[in-house]
CSV table of C-alpha atoms in Angstrom, one decimal:
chain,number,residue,atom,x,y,z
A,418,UNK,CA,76.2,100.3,96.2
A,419,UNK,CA,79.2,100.3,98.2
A,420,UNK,CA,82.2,99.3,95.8
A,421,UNK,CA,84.2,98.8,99.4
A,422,UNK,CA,87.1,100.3,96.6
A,423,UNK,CA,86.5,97.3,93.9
A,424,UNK,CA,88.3,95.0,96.0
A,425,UNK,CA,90.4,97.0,97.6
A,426,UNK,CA,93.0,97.9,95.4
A,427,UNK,CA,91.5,100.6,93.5
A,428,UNK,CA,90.8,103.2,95.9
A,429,UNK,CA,94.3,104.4,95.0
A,430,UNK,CA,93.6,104.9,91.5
A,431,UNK,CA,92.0,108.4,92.0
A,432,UNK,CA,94.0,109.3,94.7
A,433,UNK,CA,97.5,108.2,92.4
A,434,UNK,CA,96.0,110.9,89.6
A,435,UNK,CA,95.5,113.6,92.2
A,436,UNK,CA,98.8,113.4,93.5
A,437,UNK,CA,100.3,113.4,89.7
A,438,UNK,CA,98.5,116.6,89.4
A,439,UNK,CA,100.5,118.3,91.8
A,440,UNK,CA,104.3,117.9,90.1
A,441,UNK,CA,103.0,119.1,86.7
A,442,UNK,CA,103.1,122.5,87.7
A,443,UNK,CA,106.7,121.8,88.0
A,444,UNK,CA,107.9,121.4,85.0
A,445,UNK,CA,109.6,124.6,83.1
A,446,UNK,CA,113.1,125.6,81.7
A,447,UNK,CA,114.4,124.2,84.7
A,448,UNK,CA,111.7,122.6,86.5
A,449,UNK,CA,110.7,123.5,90.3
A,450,UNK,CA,108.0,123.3,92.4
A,451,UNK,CA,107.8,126.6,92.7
A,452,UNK,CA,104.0,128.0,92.9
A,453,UNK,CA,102.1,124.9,93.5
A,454,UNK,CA,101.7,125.4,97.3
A,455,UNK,CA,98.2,126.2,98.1
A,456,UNK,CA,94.6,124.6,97.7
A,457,UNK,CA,93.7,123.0,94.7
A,458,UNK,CA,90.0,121.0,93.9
A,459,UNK,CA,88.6,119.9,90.7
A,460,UNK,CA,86.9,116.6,89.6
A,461,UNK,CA,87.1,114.0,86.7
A,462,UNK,CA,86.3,110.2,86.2
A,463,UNK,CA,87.4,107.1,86.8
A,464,UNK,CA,87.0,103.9,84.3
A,465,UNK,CA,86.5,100.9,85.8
A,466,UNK,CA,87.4,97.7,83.8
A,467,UNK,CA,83.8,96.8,82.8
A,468,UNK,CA,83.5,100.3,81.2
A,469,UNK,CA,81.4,102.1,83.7
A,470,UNK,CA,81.9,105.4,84.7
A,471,UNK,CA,82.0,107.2,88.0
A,472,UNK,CA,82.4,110.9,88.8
A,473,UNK,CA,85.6,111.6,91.4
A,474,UNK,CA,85.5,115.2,93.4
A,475,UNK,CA,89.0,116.4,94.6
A,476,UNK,CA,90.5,118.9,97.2
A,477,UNK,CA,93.9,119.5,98.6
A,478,UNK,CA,96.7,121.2,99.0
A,479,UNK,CA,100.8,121.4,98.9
A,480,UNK,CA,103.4,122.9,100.4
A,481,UNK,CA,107.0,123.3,99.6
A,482,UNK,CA,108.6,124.6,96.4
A,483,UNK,CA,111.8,124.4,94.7
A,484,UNK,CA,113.1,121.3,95.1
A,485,UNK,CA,110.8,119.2,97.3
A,486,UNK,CA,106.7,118.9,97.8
A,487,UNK,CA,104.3,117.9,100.6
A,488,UNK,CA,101.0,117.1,99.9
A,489,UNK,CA,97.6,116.1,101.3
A,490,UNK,CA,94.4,115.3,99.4
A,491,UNK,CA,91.1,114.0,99.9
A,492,UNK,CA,88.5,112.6,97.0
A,493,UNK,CA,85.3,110.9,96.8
A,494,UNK,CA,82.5,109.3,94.5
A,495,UNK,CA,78.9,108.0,95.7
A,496,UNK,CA,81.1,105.0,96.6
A,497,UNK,CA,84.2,106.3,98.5
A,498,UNK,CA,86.5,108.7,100.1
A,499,UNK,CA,90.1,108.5,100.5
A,500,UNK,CA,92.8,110.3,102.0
A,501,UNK,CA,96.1,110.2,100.6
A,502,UNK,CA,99.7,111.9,101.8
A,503,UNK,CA,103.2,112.4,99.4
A,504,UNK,CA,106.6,113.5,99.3
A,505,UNK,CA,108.1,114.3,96.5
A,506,UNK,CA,111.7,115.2,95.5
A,507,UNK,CA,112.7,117.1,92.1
A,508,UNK,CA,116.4,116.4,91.0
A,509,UNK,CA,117.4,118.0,87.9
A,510,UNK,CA,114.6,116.4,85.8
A,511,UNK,CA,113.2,113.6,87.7
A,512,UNK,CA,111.0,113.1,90.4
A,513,UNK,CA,111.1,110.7,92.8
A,514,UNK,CA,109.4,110.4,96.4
A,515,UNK,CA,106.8,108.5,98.5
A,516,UNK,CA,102.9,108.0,98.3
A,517,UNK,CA,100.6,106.3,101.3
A,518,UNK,CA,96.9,106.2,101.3
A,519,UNK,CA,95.8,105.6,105.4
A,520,UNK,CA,92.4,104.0,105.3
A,521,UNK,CA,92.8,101.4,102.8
A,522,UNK,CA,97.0,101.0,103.4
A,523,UNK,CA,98.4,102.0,100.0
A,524,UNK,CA,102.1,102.6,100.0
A,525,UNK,CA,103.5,103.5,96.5
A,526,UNK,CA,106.8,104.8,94.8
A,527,UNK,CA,106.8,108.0,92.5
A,528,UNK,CA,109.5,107.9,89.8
A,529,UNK,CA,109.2,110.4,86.5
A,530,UNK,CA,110.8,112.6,84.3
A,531,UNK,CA,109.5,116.2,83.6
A,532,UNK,CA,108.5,116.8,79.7
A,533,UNK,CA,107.7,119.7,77.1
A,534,UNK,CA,104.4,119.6,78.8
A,535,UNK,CA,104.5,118.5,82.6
A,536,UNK,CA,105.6,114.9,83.4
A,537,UNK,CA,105.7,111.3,83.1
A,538,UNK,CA,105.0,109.4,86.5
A,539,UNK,CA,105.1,105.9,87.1
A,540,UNK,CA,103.8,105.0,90.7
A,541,UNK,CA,105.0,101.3,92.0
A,542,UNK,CA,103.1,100.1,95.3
A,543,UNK,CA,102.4,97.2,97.4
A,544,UNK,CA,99.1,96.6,96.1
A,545,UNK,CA,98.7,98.9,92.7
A,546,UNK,CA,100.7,100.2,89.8
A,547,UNK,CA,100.2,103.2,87.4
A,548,UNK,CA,101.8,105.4,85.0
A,549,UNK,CA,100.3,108.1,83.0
A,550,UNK,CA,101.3,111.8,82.1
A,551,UNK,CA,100.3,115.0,83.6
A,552,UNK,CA,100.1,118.4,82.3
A,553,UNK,CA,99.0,122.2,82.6
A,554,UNK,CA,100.2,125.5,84.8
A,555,UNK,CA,100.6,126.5,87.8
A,556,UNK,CA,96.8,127.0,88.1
A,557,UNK,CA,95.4,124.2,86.1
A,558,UNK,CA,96.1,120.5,86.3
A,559,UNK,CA,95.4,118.1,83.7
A,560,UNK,CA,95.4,113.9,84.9
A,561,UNK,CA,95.5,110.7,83.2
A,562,UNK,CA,96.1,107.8,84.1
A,563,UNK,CA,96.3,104.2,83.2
A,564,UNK,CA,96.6,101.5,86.0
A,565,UNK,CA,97.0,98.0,86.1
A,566,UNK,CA,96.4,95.1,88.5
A,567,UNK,CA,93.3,96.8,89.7
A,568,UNK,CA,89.7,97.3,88.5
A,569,UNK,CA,89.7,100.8,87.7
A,570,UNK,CA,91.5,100.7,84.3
A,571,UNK,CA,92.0,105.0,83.5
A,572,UNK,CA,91.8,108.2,85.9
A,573,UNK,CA,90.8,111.6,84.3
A,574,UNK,CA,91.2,114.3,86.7
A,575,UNK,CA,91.5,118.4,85.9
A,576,UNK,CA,92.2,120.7,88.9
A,577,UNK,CA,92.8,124.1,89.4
A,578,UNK,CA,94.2,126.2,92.0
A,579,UNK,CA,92.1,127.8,94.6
């Protein structure tokens, strides 16, 4: 069954948690984005709003560090694949930068503050909203995510570095 990404607006919903994973690494005495350029892969699940379940494979990777972080990652379920692209900019503790998803046209804000664990991240788009925490090390990821105005309701994703 193609879910043709639940009516379009929750193809994001993955891709939002995978690119949360990426600034958690950040955080530390003073945060940086130091050591989280590389490759990075991992799965999880998404939550749609009826309660099923579907599995979500991950793979990307970042470069950058200190202050500022490019990314690019791909994911996909039996369902679909998308490709997403971000920028992101750490000043003092927050983070703020771009997100855009190219084959279903998803533009979002990022806008967080690092934590005693990682971060809290909001994401504010044209077509889909999220917030959710993200935590772990420099080699291991840990995503969730709750999103509204779309039909996948939580993202659960774990990466770790390659």
């Amino acid at each position: 069954m193609t879910i043709a990404c639940i009516v379009r607006r929750s193809c994001g919903a993955a891709a939002l948690a995978a690119l949360l994973a990426f600034a958690a690494a950040a955080h530390a005495a003073q945060p940086s984005f130091k050591g989280l350029a590389g490759s990075w892969s991992g799965g999880g699940t998404i939550t749609l709003a009826g309660g099923a379940k579907e599995k979500v494979r991950c793979s990307g990777s970042a470069s950058g560090g200190g202050n500022t972080l490019s990314q690019s990652i791909r994911c996909a379920s039996t369902s679909y694949r998308f490709v997403i692209s971000s920028s992101l900019r750490l000043e003092g503790s927050s983070v703020r930068g771009n997100f855009s998803e190219s084959q279903y046209g998803f533009d979002a804000s990022v806008f967080g503050k690092a934590t005693a664990n990682g971060f809290r991240l909001s994401l504010r788009g044209n077509t889909v909203s999220a917030s959710g925490s993200v935590s772990g090390s420099p080699t291991r990821q840990s995503i969730n995510l709750s999103l509204a105005g779309t039909k996948v309701r939580r993202v659960s994703i774990n990466l770790r570095k390659r």
